[in-house]
Amino acid sequence: MTGGRQLCLSEFKPLAKEDLLTIEGFIGEILPDGLFVVRLDNAHKIIAYTAGKMRKFRIRSVVGDRVHLEMTPYDLTKGRIVFRERDANHTGLAKRRNNFRK
């Protein structure tokens, strides 16, 4: 009790999830532990990691790929890669390697 008044849980409102910024850029460098240096269109560089769904479906990103990022407005130096755009000349007929464990 502070100031003779009891606080009740019903007085607190849950915080809404903050809106994420969605921006585009190019992968400039691959770092260890699944991190990437992404060059934004305005020449800034940020550190980004691959989103869980992309990791789950084994979507690989290489240097030069155009990607979509989600960033929080609180830390503009880090982001999450949520989409990798396909190249126009990509046919999708690449040979798959089955040397992974389940």
PDB file of N, CA and C in Angstrom:
ATOM      1  N   MET A   1       0.846  -1.175   0.000  1.00  0.00           N
ATOM      2  CA  MET A   1       0.000   0.000   0.000  1.00  0.00           C
ATOM      3  C   MET A   1       0.884   1.228   0.000  1.00  0.00           C
ATOM      4  N   THR A   2       0.593   2.102  -0.908  1.00  0.00           N
ATOM      5  CA  THR A   2       1.323   3.354  -0.977  1.00  0.00           C
ATOM      6  C   THR A   2       0.329   4.488  -0.868  1.00  0.00           C
ATOM      7  N   GLY A   3       0.545   5.345   0.069  1.00  0.00           N
ATOM      8  CA  GLY A   3      -0.320   6.503   0.234  1.00  0.00           C
ATOM      9  C   GLY A   3      -1.720   6.158   0.705  1.00  0.00           C
ATOM     10  N   GLY A   4      -1.905   5.002   1.370  1.00  0.00           N
ATOM     11  CA  GLY A   4      -3.205   4.636   1.883  1.00  0.00           C
ATOM     12  C   GLY A   4      -4.158   4.090   0.829  1.00  0.00           C
ATOM     13  N   ARG A   5      -3.668   3.825  -0.373  1.00  0.00           N
ATOM     14  CA  ARG A   5      -4.541   3.337  -1.443  1.00  0.00           C
ATOM     15  C   ARG A   5      -4.036   1.980  -1.910  1.00  0.00           C
ATOM     16  N   GLN A   6      -4.941   1.024  -2.030  1.00  0.00           N
ATOM     17  CA  GLN A   6      -4.570  -0.293  -2.513  1.00  0.00           C
ATOM     18  C   GLN A   6      -4.616  -0.305  -4.030  1.00  0.00           C
ATOM     19  N   LEU A   7      -3.618  -0.956  -4.623  1.00  0.00           N
ATOM     20  CA  LEU A   7      -3.611  -1.095  -6.072  1.00  0.00           C
ATOM     21  C   LEU A   7      -4.282  -2.406  -6.452  1.00  0.00           C
ATOM     22  N   CYS A   8      -5.082  -2.356  -7.471  1.00  0.00           N
ATOM     23  CA  CYS A   8      -5.820  -3.518  -7.930  1.00  0.00           C
ATOM     24  C   CYS A   8      -5.345  -3.879  -9.337  1.00  0.00           C
ATOM     25  N   LEU A   9      -5.285  -5.166  -9.641  1.00  0.00           N
ATOM     26  CA  LEU A   9      -4.832  -5.593 -10.959  1.00  0.00           C
ATOM     27  C   LEU A   9      -5.762  -5.129 -12.070  1.00  0.00           C
ATOM     28  N   SER A  10      -7.023  -4.919 -11.768  1.00  0.00           N
ATOM     29  CA  SER A  10      -7.961  -4.499 -12.813  1.00  0.00           C
ATOM     30  C   SER A  10      -7.715  -3.054 -13.249  1.00  0.00           C
ATOM     31  N   GLU A  11      -6.921  -2.296 -12.484  1.00  0.00           N
ATOM     32  CA  GLU A  11      -6.625  -0.916 -12.861  1.00  0.00           C
ATOM     33  C   GLU A  11      -5.564  -0.834 -13.944  1.00  0.00           C
ATOM     34  N   PHE A  12      -4.756  -1.878 -14.098  1.00  0.00           N
ATOM     35  CA  PHE A  12      -3.682  -1.866 -15.083  1.00  0.00           C
ATOM     36  C   PHE A  12      -4.200  -2.348 -16.426  1.00  0.00           C
ATOM     37  N   LYS A  13      -3.839  -1.627 -17.475  1.00  0.00           N
ATOM     38  CA  LYS A  13      -4.211  -2.036 -18.827  1.00  0.00           C
ATOM     39  C   LYS A  13      -2.996  -2.689 -19.477  1.00  0.00           C
ATOM     40  N   PRO A  14      -3.199  -3.798 -20.185  1.00  0.00           N
ATOM     41  CA  PRO A  14      -2.054  -4.433 -20.844  1.00  0.00           C
ATOM     42  C   PRO A  14      -1.516  -3.553 -21.964  1.00  0.00           C
ATOM     43  N   LEU A  15      -0.207  -3.573 -22.121  1.00  0.00           N
ATOM     44  CA  LEU A  15       0.416  -2.777 -23.168  1.00  0.00           C
ATOM     45  C   LEU A  15       0.202  -3.446 -24.517  1.00  0.00           C
ATOM     46  N   ALA A  16      -0.093  -2.653 -25.519  1.00  0.00           N
ATOM     47  CA  ALA A  16      -0.243  -3.182 -26.864  1.00  0.00           C
ATOM     48  C   ALA A  16       1.137  -3.464 -27.446  1.00  0.00           C
ATOM     49  N   LYS A  17       1.189  -4.461 -28.325  1.00  0.00           N
ATOM     50  CA  LYS A  17       2.456  -4.773 -28.985  1.00  0.00           C
ATOM     51  C   LYS A  17       2.818  -3.604 -29.879  1.00  0.00           C
ATOM     52  N   GLU A  18       4.065  -3.163 -29.782  1.00  0.00           N
ATOM     53  CA  GLU A  18       4.465  -1.989 -30.548  1.00  0.00           C
ATOM     54  C   GLU A  18       4.497  -2.322 -32.030  1.00  0.00           C
ATOM     55  N   ASP A  19       4.270  -1.335 -32.842  1.00  0.00           N
ATOM     56  CA  ASP A  19       4.320  -1.517 -34.281  1.00  0.00           C
ATOM     57  C   ASP A  19       5.769  -1.639 -34.716  1.00  0.00           C
ATOM     58  N   LEU A  20       6.019  -2.588 -35.593  1.00  0.00           N
ATOM     59  CA  LEU A  20       7.364  -2.799 -36.101  1.00  0.00           C
ATOM     60  C   LEU A  20       7.540  -2.042 -37.403  1.00  0.00           C
ATOM     61  N   LEU A  21       8.745  -1.554 -37.629  1.00  0.00           N
ATOM     62  CA  LEU A  21       9.071  -0.885 -38.880  1.00  0.00           C
ATOM     63  C   LEU A  21       9.458  -1.946 -39.895  1.00  0.00           C
ATOM     64  N   THR A  22       8.923  -1.868 -41.103  1.00  0.00           N
ATOM     65  CA  THR A  22       9.273  -2.795 -42.171  1.00  0.00           C
ATOM     66  C   THR A  22      10.041  -2.029 -43.229  1.00  0.00           C
ATOM     67  N   ILE A  23      11.278  -2.465 -43.494  1.00  0.00           N
ATOM     68  CA  ILE A  23      12.124  -1.790 -44.468  1.00  0.00           C
ATOM     69  C   ILE A  23      12.794  -2.834 -45.354  1.00  0.00           C
ATOM     70  N   GLU A  24      13.427  -2.371 -46.425  1.00  0.00           N
ATOM     71  CA  GLU A  24      14.099  -3.262 -47.364  1.00  0.00           C
ATOM     72  C   GLU A  24      15.578  -2.927 -47.429  1.00  0.00           C
ATOM     73  N   GLY A  25      16.370  -3.926 -47.798  1.00  0.00           N
ATOM     74  CA  GLY A  25      17.803  -3.724 -47.943  1.00  0.00           C
ATOM     75  C   GLY A  25      18.442  -4.899 -48.653  1.00  0.00           C
ATOM     76  N   PHE A  26      19.775  -4.854 -48.760  1.00  0.00           N
ATOM     77  CA  PHE A  26      20.558  -5.906 -49.396  1.00  0.00           C
ATOM     78  C   PHE A  26      21.481  -6.532 -48.370  1.00  0.00           C
ATOM     79  N   ILE A  27      21.683  -7.831 -48.464  1.00  0.00           N
ATOM     80  CA  ILE A  27      22.636  -8.498 -47.589  1.00  0.00           C
ATOM     81  C   ILE A  27      24.032  -8.148 -48.068  1.00  0.00           C
ATOM     82  N   GLY A  28      24.829  -7.564 -47.187  1.00  0.00           N
ATOM     83  CA  GLY A  28      26.169  -7.142 -47.547  1.00  0.00           C
ATOM     84  C   GLY A  28      27.247  -8.092 -47.073  1.00  0.00           C
ATOM     85  N   GLU A  29      26.987  -8.787 -45.966  1.00  0.00           N
ATOM     86  CA  GLU A  29      28.016  -9.656 -45.389  1.00  0.00           C
ATOM     87  C   GLU A  29      27.333 -10.698 -44.522  1.00  0.00           C
ATOM     88  N   ILE A  30      27.907 -11.897 -44.478  1.00  0.00           N
ATOM     89  CA  ILE A  30      27.394 -12.966 -43.627  1.00  0.00           C
ATOM     90  C   ILE A  30      28.333 -13.102 -42.437  1.00  0.00           C
ATOM     91  N   LEU A  31      27.766 -13.061 -41.237  1.00  0.00           N
ATOM     92  CA  LEU A  31      28.527 -13.170 -39.994  1.00  0.00           C
ATOM     93  C   LEU A  31      28.279 -14.540 -39.358  1.00  0.00           C
ATOM     94  N   PRO A  32      29.094 -14.944 -38.392  1.00  0.00           N
ATOM     95  CA  PRO A  32      28.843 -16.211 -37.687  1.00  0.00           C
ATOM     96  C   PRO A  32      27.533 -16.173 -36.905  1.00  0.00           C
ATOM     97  N   ASP A  33      27.056 -17.346 -36.519  1.00  0.00           N
ATOM     98  CA  ASP A  33      25.837 -17.529 -35.717  1.00  0.00           C
ATOM     99  C   ASP A  33      24.577 -17.067 -36.432  1.00  0.00           C
ATOM    100  N   GLY A  34      24.542 -17.133 -37.743  1.00  0.00           N
ATOM    101  CA  GLY A  34      23.328 -16.803 -38.480  1.00  0.00           C
ATOM    102  C   GLY A  34      23.001 -15.329 -38.524  1.00  0.00           C
ATOM    103  N   LEU A  35      23.983 -14.473 -38.338  1.00  0.00           N
ATOM    104  CA  LEU A  35      23.767 -13.030 -38.408  1.00  0.00           C
ATOM    105  C   LEU A  35      24.208 -12.501 -39.765  1.00  0.00           C
ATOM    106  N   PHE A  36      23.613 -11.385 -40.173  1.00  0.00           N
ATOM    107  CA  PHE A  36      23.920 -10.764 -41.450  1.00  0.00           C
ATOM    108  C   PHE A  36      24.116  -9.273 -41.255  1.00  0.00           C
ATOM    109  N   VAL A  37      24.972  -8.679 -42.075  1.00  0.00           N
ATOM    110  CA  VAL A  37      25.058  -7.222 -42.164  1.00  0.00           C
ATOM    111  C   VAL A  37      24.211  -6.837 -43.364  1.00  0.00           C
ATOM    112  N   VAL A  38      23.191  -6.020 -43.131  1.00  0.00           N
ATOM    113  CA  VAL A  38      22.262  -5.620 -44.189  1.00  0.00           C
ATOM    114  C   VAL A  38      22.465  -4.145 -44.479  1.00  0.00           C
ATOM    115  N   ARG A  39      22.663  -3.815 -45.748  1.00  0.00           N
ATOM    116  CA  ARG A  39      22.776  -2.421 -46.197  1.00  0.00           C
ATOM    117  C   ARG A  39      21.384  -1.941 -46.588  1.00  0.00           C
ATOM    118  N   LEU A  40      20.944  -0.893 -45.937  1.00  0.00           N
ATOM    119  CA  LEU A  40      19.640  -0.320 -46.259  1.00  0.00           C
ATOM    120  C   LEU A  40      19.766   0.601 -47.462  1.00  0.00           C
ATOM    121  N   ASP A  41      18.630   1.003 -48.014  1.00  0.00           N
ATOM    122  CA  ASP A  41      18.630   1.876 -49.184  1.00  0.00           C
ATOM    123  C   ASP A  41      19.207   3.253 -48.874  1.00  0.00           C
ATOM    124  N   ASN A  42      19.167   3.661 -47.598  1.00  0.00           N
ATOM    125  CA  ASN A  42      19.708   4.971 -47.218  1.00  0.00           C
ATOM    126  C   ASN A  42      21.156   4.874 -46.738  1.00  0.00           C
ATOM    127  N   ALA A  43      21.875   3.800 -47.113  1.00  0.00           N
ATOM    128  CA  ALA A  43      23.303   3.576 -46.857  1.00  0.00           C
ATOM    129  C   ALA A  43      23.630   3.241 -45.400  1.00  0.00           C
ATOM    130  N   HIS A  44      22.656   3.026 -44.543  1.00  0.00           N
ATOM    131  CA  HIS A  44      22.921   2.578 -43.179  1.00  0.00           C
ATOM    132  C   HIS A  44      23.159   1.073 -43.185  1.00  0.00           C
ATOM    133  N   LYS A  45      23.922   0.603 -42.208  1.00  0.00           N
ATOM    134  CA  LYS A  45      24.173  -0.825 -42.051  1.00  0.00           C
ATOM    135  C   LYS A  45      23.622  -1.268 -40.708  1.00  0.00           C
ATOM    136  N   ILE A  46      22.922  -2.402 -40.701  1.00  0.00           N
ATOM    137  CA  ILE A  46      22.386  -2.938 -39.457  1.00  0.00           C
ATOM    138  C   ILE A  46      22.714  -4.425 -39.380  1.00  0.00           C
ATOM    139  N   ILE A  47      22.626  -4.965 -38.173  1.00  0.00           N
ATOM    140  CA  ILE A  47      22.820  -6.391 -37.934  1.00  0.00           C
ATOM    141  C   ILE A  47      21.433  -7.034 -37.909  1.00  0.00           C
ATOM    142  N   ALA A  48      21.266  -8.132 -38.664  1.00  0.00           N
ATOM    143  CA  ALA A  48      19.962  -8.790 -38.730  1.00  0.00           C
ATOM    144  C   ALA A  48      20.134 -10.299 -38.608  1.00  0.00           C
ATOM    145  N   TYR A  49      19.072 -10.954 -38.138  1.00  0.00           N
ATOM    146  CA  TYR A  49      19.060 -12.408 -38.061  1.00  0.00           C
ATOM    147  C   TYR A  49      17.853 -12.927 -38.826  1.00  0.00           C
ATOM    148  N   THR A  50      17.881 -14.201 -39.173  1.00  0.00           N
ATOM    149  CA  THR A  50      16.810 -14.811 -39.951  1.00  0.00           C
ATOM    150  C   THR A  50      15.637 -15.142 -39.037  1.00  0.00           C
ATOM    151  N   ALA A  51      14.424 -14.865 -39.486  1.00  0.00           N
ATOM    152  CA  ALA A  51      13.223 -15.162 -38.716  1.00  0.00           C
ATOM    153  C   ALA A  51      13.040 -16.674 -38.588  1.00  0.00           C
ATOM    154  N   GLY A  52      12.283 -17.080 -37.598  1.00  0.00           N
ATOM    155  CA  GLY A  52      12.090 -18.500 -37.316  1.00  0.00           C
ATOM    156  C   GLY A  52      11.444 -19.280 -38.444  1.00  0.00           C
ATOM    157  N   LYS A  53      10.456 -18.704 -39.122  1.00  0.00           N
ATOM    158  CA  LYS A  53       9.798 -19.404 -40.236  1.00  0.00           C
ATOM    159  C   LYS A  53      10.770 -19.621 -41.385  1.00  0.00           C
ATOM    160  N   MET A  54      11.643 -18.645 -41.645  1.00  0.00           N
ATOM    161  CA  MET A  54      12.628 -18.814 -42.710  1.00  0.00           C
ATOM    162  C   MET A  54      13.630 -19.898 -42.325  1.00  0.00           C
ATOM    163  N   ARG A  55      13.987 -19.954 -41.057  1.00  0.00           N
ATOM    164  CA  ARG A  55      14.905 -20.987 -40.592  1.00  0.00           C
ATOM    165  C   ARG A  55      14.236 -22.360 -40.663  1.00  0.00           C
ATOM    166  N   LYS A  56      12.954 -22.409 -40.309  1.00  0.00           N
ATOM    167  CA  LYS A  56      12.212 -23.667 -40.313  1.00  0.00           C
ATOM    168  C   LYS A  56      12.129 -24.260 -41.715  1.00  0.00           C
ATOM    169  N   PHE A  57      11.867 -23.441 -42.705  1.00  0.00           N
ATOM    170  CA  PHE A  57      11.725 -23.917 -44.077  1.00  0.00           C
ATOM    171  C   PHE A  57      13.034 -23.843 -44.860  1.00  0.00           C
ATOM    172  N   ARG A  58      14.138 -23.624 -44.166  1.00  0.00           N
ATOM    173  CA  ARG A  58      15.497 -23.628 -44.729  1.00  0.00           C
ATOM    174  C   ARG A  58      15.639 -22.686 -45.916  1.00  0.00           C
ATOM    175  N   ILE A  59      15.151 -21.475 -45.759  1.00  0.00           N
ATOM    176  CA  ILE A  59      15.321 -20.451 -46.786  1.00  0.00           C
ATOM    177  C   ILE A  59      16.671 -19.803 -46.544  1.00  0.00           C
ATOM    178  N   ARG A  60      17.574 -19.984 -47.480  1.00  0.00           N
ATOM    179  CA  ARG A  60      18.938 -19.500 -47.342  1.00  0.00           C
ATOM    180  C   ARG A  60      19.089 -18.140 -47.995  1.00  0.00           C
ATOM    181  N   SER A  61      19.866 -17.292 -47.378  1.00  0.00           N
ATOM    182  CA  SER A  61      20.153 -15.966 -47.916  1.00  0.00           C
ATOM    183  C   SER A  61      21.640 -15.880 -48.211  1.00  0.00           C
ATOM    184  N   VAL A  62      21.976 -15.262 -49.329  1.00  0.00           N
ATOM    185  CA  VAL A  62      23.370 -15.092 -49.717  1.00  0.00           C
ATOM    186  C   VAL A  62      23.638 -13.609 -49.929  1.00  0.00           C
ATOM    187  N   VAL A  63      24.909 -13.265 -50.046  1.00  0.00           N
ATOM    188  CA  VAL A  63      25.294 -11.867 -50.239  1.00  0.00           C
ATOM    189  C   VAL A  63      24.680 -11.356 -51.536  1.00  0.00           C
ATOM    190  N   GLY A  64      24.051 -10.195 -51.463  1.00  0.00           N
ATOM    191  CA  GLY A  64      23.426  -9.583 -52.624  1.00  0.00           C
ATOM    192  C   GLY A  64      21.926  -9.780 -52.694  1.00  0.00           C
ATOM    193  N   ASP A  65      21.353 -10.648 -51.860  1.00  0.00           N
ATOM    194  CA  ASP A  65      19.903 -10.859 -51.869  1.00  0.00           C
ATOM    195  C   ASP A  65      19.187  -9.629 -51.328  1.00  0.00           C
ATOM    196  N   ARG A  66      18.047  -9.311 -51.921  1.00  0.00           N
ATOM    197  CA  ARG A  66      17.202  -8.230 -51.419  1.00  0.00           C
ATOM    198  C   ARG A  66      16.261  -8.835 -50.389  1.00  0.00           C
ATOM    199  N   VAL A  67      16.209  -8.237 -49.200  1.00  0.00           N
ATOM    200  CA  VAL A  67      15.428  -8.793 -48.101  1.00  0.00           C
ATOM    201  C   VAL A  67      14.531  -7.720 -47.486  1.00  0.00           C
ATOM    202  N   HIS A  68      13.480  -8.174 -46.815  1.00  0.00           N
ATOM    203  CA  HIS A  68      12.591  -7.305 -46.048  1.00  0.00           C
ATOM    204  C   HIS A  68      12.903  -7.526 -44.572  1.00  0.00           C
ATOM    205  N   LEU A  69      13.000  -6.445 -43.825  1.00  0.00           N
ATOM    206  CA  LEU A  69      13.362  -6.499 -42.411  1.00  0.00           C
ATOM    207  C   LEU A  69      12.244  -5.942 -41.551  1.00  0.00           C
ATOM    208  N   GLU A  70      12.151  -6.463 -40.341  1.00  0.00           N
ATOM    209  CA  GLU A  70      11.309  -5.870 -39.303  1.00  0.00           C
ATOM    210  C   GLU A  70      12.234  -5.344 -38.223  1.00  0.00           C
ATOM    211  N   MET A  71      11.981  -4.108 -37.803  1.00  0.00           N
ATOM    212  CA  MET A  71      12.795  -3.486 -36.760  1.00  0.00           C
ATOM    213  C   MET A  71      11.880  -2.839 -35.737  1.00  0.00           C
ATOM    214  N   THR A  72      12.319  -2.829 -34.501  1.00  0.00           N
ATOM    215  CA  THR A  72      11.587  -2.125 -33.464  1.00  0.00           C
ATOM    216  C   THR A  72      12.013  -0.651 -33.479  1.00  0.00           C
ATOM    217  N   PRO A  73      11.119   0.251 -33.170  1.00  0.00           N
ATOM    218  CA  PRO A  73      11.510   1.664 -33.163  1.00  0.00           C
ATOM    219  C   PRO A  73      12.458   2.026 -32.022  1.00  0.00           C
ATOM    220  N   TYR A  74      12.668   1.122 -31.075  1.00  0.00           N
ATOM    221  CA  TYR A  74      13.521   1.421 -29.932  1.00  0.00           C
ATOM    222  C   TYR A  74      14.997   1.178 -30.217  1.00  0.00           C
ATOM    223  N   ASP A  75      15.313   0.233 -31.107  1.00  0.00           N
ATOM    224  CA  ASP A  75      16.710  -0.066 -31.435  1.00  0.00           C
ATOM    225  C   ASP A  75      16.824  -0.186 -32.948  1.00  0.00           C
ATOM    226  N   LEU A  76      17.328   0.851 -33.578  1.00  0.00           N
ATOM    227  CA  LEU A  76      17.400   0.891 -35.032  1.00  0.00           C
ATOM    228  C   LEU A  76      18.706   0.322 -35.573  1.00  0.00           C
ATOM    229  N   THR A  77      19.441  -0.415 -34.752  1.00  0.00           N
ATOM    230  CA  THR A  77      20.677  -1.036 -35.218  1.00  0.00           C
ATOM    231  C   THR A  77      20.526  -2.537 -35.421  1.00  0.00           C
ATOM    232  N   LYS A  78      19.396  -3.106 -35.042  1.00  0.00           N
ATOM    233  CA  LYS A  78      19.170  -4.543 -35.150  1.00  0.00           C
ATOM    234  C   LYS A  78      17.834  -4.801 -35.831  1.00  0.00           C
ATOM    235  N   GLY A  79      17.742  -5.947 -36.503  1.00  0.00           N
ATOM    236  CA  GLY A  79      16.501  -6.280 -37.183  1.00  0.00           C
ATOM    237  C   GLY A  79      16.359  -7.776 -37.408  1.00  0.00           C
ATOM    238  N   ARG A  80      15.192  -8.151 -37.963  1.00  0.00           N
ATOM    239  CA  ARG A  80      14.881  -9.546 -38.248  1.00  0.00           C
ATOM    240  C   ARG A  80      14.518  -9.660 -39.718  1.00  0.00           C
ATOM    241  N   ILE A  81      15.161 -10.574 -40.446  1.00  0.00           N
ATOM    242  CA  ILE A  81      14.867 -10.792 -41.859  1.00  0.00           C
ATOM    243  C   ILE A  81      13.620 -11.659 -41.939  1.00  0.00           C
ATOM    244  N   VAL A  82      12.555 -11.127 -42.557  1.00  0.00           N
ATOM    245  CA  VAL A  82      11.296 -11.856 -42.626  1.00  0.00           C
ATOM    246  C   VAL A  82      10.950 -12.316 -44.037  1.00  0.00           C
ATOM    247  N   PHE A  83      11.638 -11.802 -45.056  1.00  0.00           N
ATOM    248  CA  PHE A  83      11.318 -12.188 -46.432  1.00  0.00           C
ATOM    249  C   PHE A  83      12.535 -11.977 -47.309  1.00  0.00           C
ATOM    250  N   ARG A  84      12.783 -12.933 -48.199  1.00  0.00           N
ATOM    251  CA  ARG A  84      13.864 -12.815 -49.186  1.00  0.00           C
ATOM    252  C   ARG A  84      13.230 -12.814 -50.561  1.00  0.00           C
ATOM    253  N   GLU A  85      13.487 -11.756 -51.325  1.00  0.00           N
ATOM    254  CA  GLU A  85      12.913 -11.662 -52.664  1.00  0.00           C
ATOM    255  C   GLU A  85      13.667 -12.580 -53.609  1.00  0.00           C
ATOM    256  N   ARG A  86      12.927 -13.186 -54.511  1.00  0.00           N
ATOM    257  CA  ARG A  86      13.543 -14.066 -55.504  1.00  0.00           C
ATOM    258  C   ARG A  86      14.106 -13.245 -56.639  1.00  0.00           C
ATOM    259  N   ASP A  87      15.166 -13.785 -57.255  1.00  0.00           N
ATOM    260  CA  ASP A  87      15.726 -13.141 -58.437  1.00  0.00           C
ATOM    261  C   ASP A  87      14.801 -13.383 -59.621  1.00  0.00           C
ATOM    262  N   ALA A  88      14.830 -12.479 -60.598  1.00  0.00           N
ATOM    263  CA  ALA A  88      14.004 -12.638 -61.792  1.00  0.00           C
ATOM    264  C   ALA A  88      14.484 -13.808 -62.643  1.00  0.00           C
ATOM    265  N   ASN A  89      15.786 -14.096 -62.629  1.00  0.00           N
ATOM    266  CA  ASN A  89      16.313 -15.178 -63.449  1.00  0.00           C
ATOM    267  C   ASN A  89      16.391 -16.505 -62.699  1.00  0.00           C
ATOM    268  N   HIS A  90      15.845 -16.578 -61.501  1.00  0.00           N
ATOM    269  CA  HIS A  90      15.868 -17.804 -60.710  1.00  0.00           C
ATOM    270  C   HIS A  90      14.753 -18.722 -61.185  1.00  0.00           C
ATOM    271  N   THR A  91      15.095 -19.980 -61.542  1.00  0.00           N
ATOM    272  CA  THR A  91      14.095 -20.916 -62.057  1.00  0.00           C
ATOM    273  C   THR A  91      13.513 -21.799 -60.972  1.00  0.00           C
ATOM    274  N   GLY A  92      14.195 -21.935 -59.852  1.00  0.00           N
ATOM    275  CA  GLY A  92      13.687 -22.765 -58.772  1.00  0.00           C
ATOM    276  C   GLY A  92      13.961 -24.244 -58.964  1.00  0.00           C
ATOM    277  N   LEU A  93      14.795 -24.595 -59.936  1.00  0.00           N
ATOM    278  CA  LEU A  93      15.083 -25.989 -60.219  1.00  0.00           C
ATOM    279  C   LEU A  93      16.456 -26.408 -59.703  1.00  0.00           C
ATOM    280  N   ALA A  94      16.895 -25.798 -58.651  1.00  0.00           N
ATOM    281  CA  ALA A  94      18.207 -26.132 -58.090  1.00  0.00           C
ATOM    282  C   ALA A  94      18.169 -27.527 -57.476  1.00  0.00           C
ATOM    283  N   LYS A  95      19.300 -28.208 -57.531  1.00  0.00           N
ATOM    284  CA  LYS A  95      19.389 -29.555 -56.996  1.00  0.00           C
ATOM    285  C   LYS A  95      19.435 -29.493 -55.474  1.00  0.00           C
ATOM    286  N   ARG A  96      18.625 -30.315 -54.818  1.00  0.00           N
ATOM    287  CA  ARG A  96      18.575 -30.339 -53.359  1.00  0.00           C
ATOM    288  C   ARG A  96      19.589 -31.300 -52.796  1.00  0.00           C
ATOM    289  N   ARG A  97      20.168 -30.933 -51.690  1.00  0.00           N
ATOM    290  CA  ARG A  97      21.074 -31.818 -50.971  1.00  0.00           C
ATOM    291  C   ARG A  97      20.336 -32.371 -49.767  1.00  0.00           C
ATOM    292  N   ASN A  98      20.431 -33.666 -49.563  1.00  0.00           N
ATOM    293  CA  ASN A  98      19.767 -34.297 -48.427  1.00  0.00           C
ATOM    294  C   ASN A  98      20.784 -34.781 -47.404  1.00  0.00           C
ATOM    295  N   ASN A  99      21.699 -33.933 -47.011  1.00  0.00           N
ATOM    296  CA  ASN A  99      22.703 -34.339 -46.034  1.00  0.00           C
ATOM    297  C   ASN A  99      22.467 -33.689 -44.676  1.00  0.00           C
ATOM    298  N   PHE A 100      21.225 -33.502 -44.298  1.00  0.00           N
ATOM    299  CA  PHE A 100      20.912 -32.933 -42.994  1.00  0.00           C
ATOM    300  C   PHE A 100      20.208 -33.985 -42.146  1.00  0.00           C
ATOM    301  N   ARG A 101      20.260 -33.796 -40.855  1.00  0.00           N
ATOM    302  CA  ARG A 101      19.602 -34.720 -39.931  1.00  0.00           C
ATOM    303  C   ARG A 101      18.260 -34.165 -39.520  1.00  0.00           C
ATOM    304  N   LYS A 102      17.364 -35.047 -39.222  1.00  0.00           N
ATOM    305  CA  LYS A 102      16.042 -34.617 -38.755  1.00  0.00           C
ATOM    306  C   LYS A 102      15.948 -34.763 -37.267  1.00  0.00           C
TER     307      LYS A 102
END
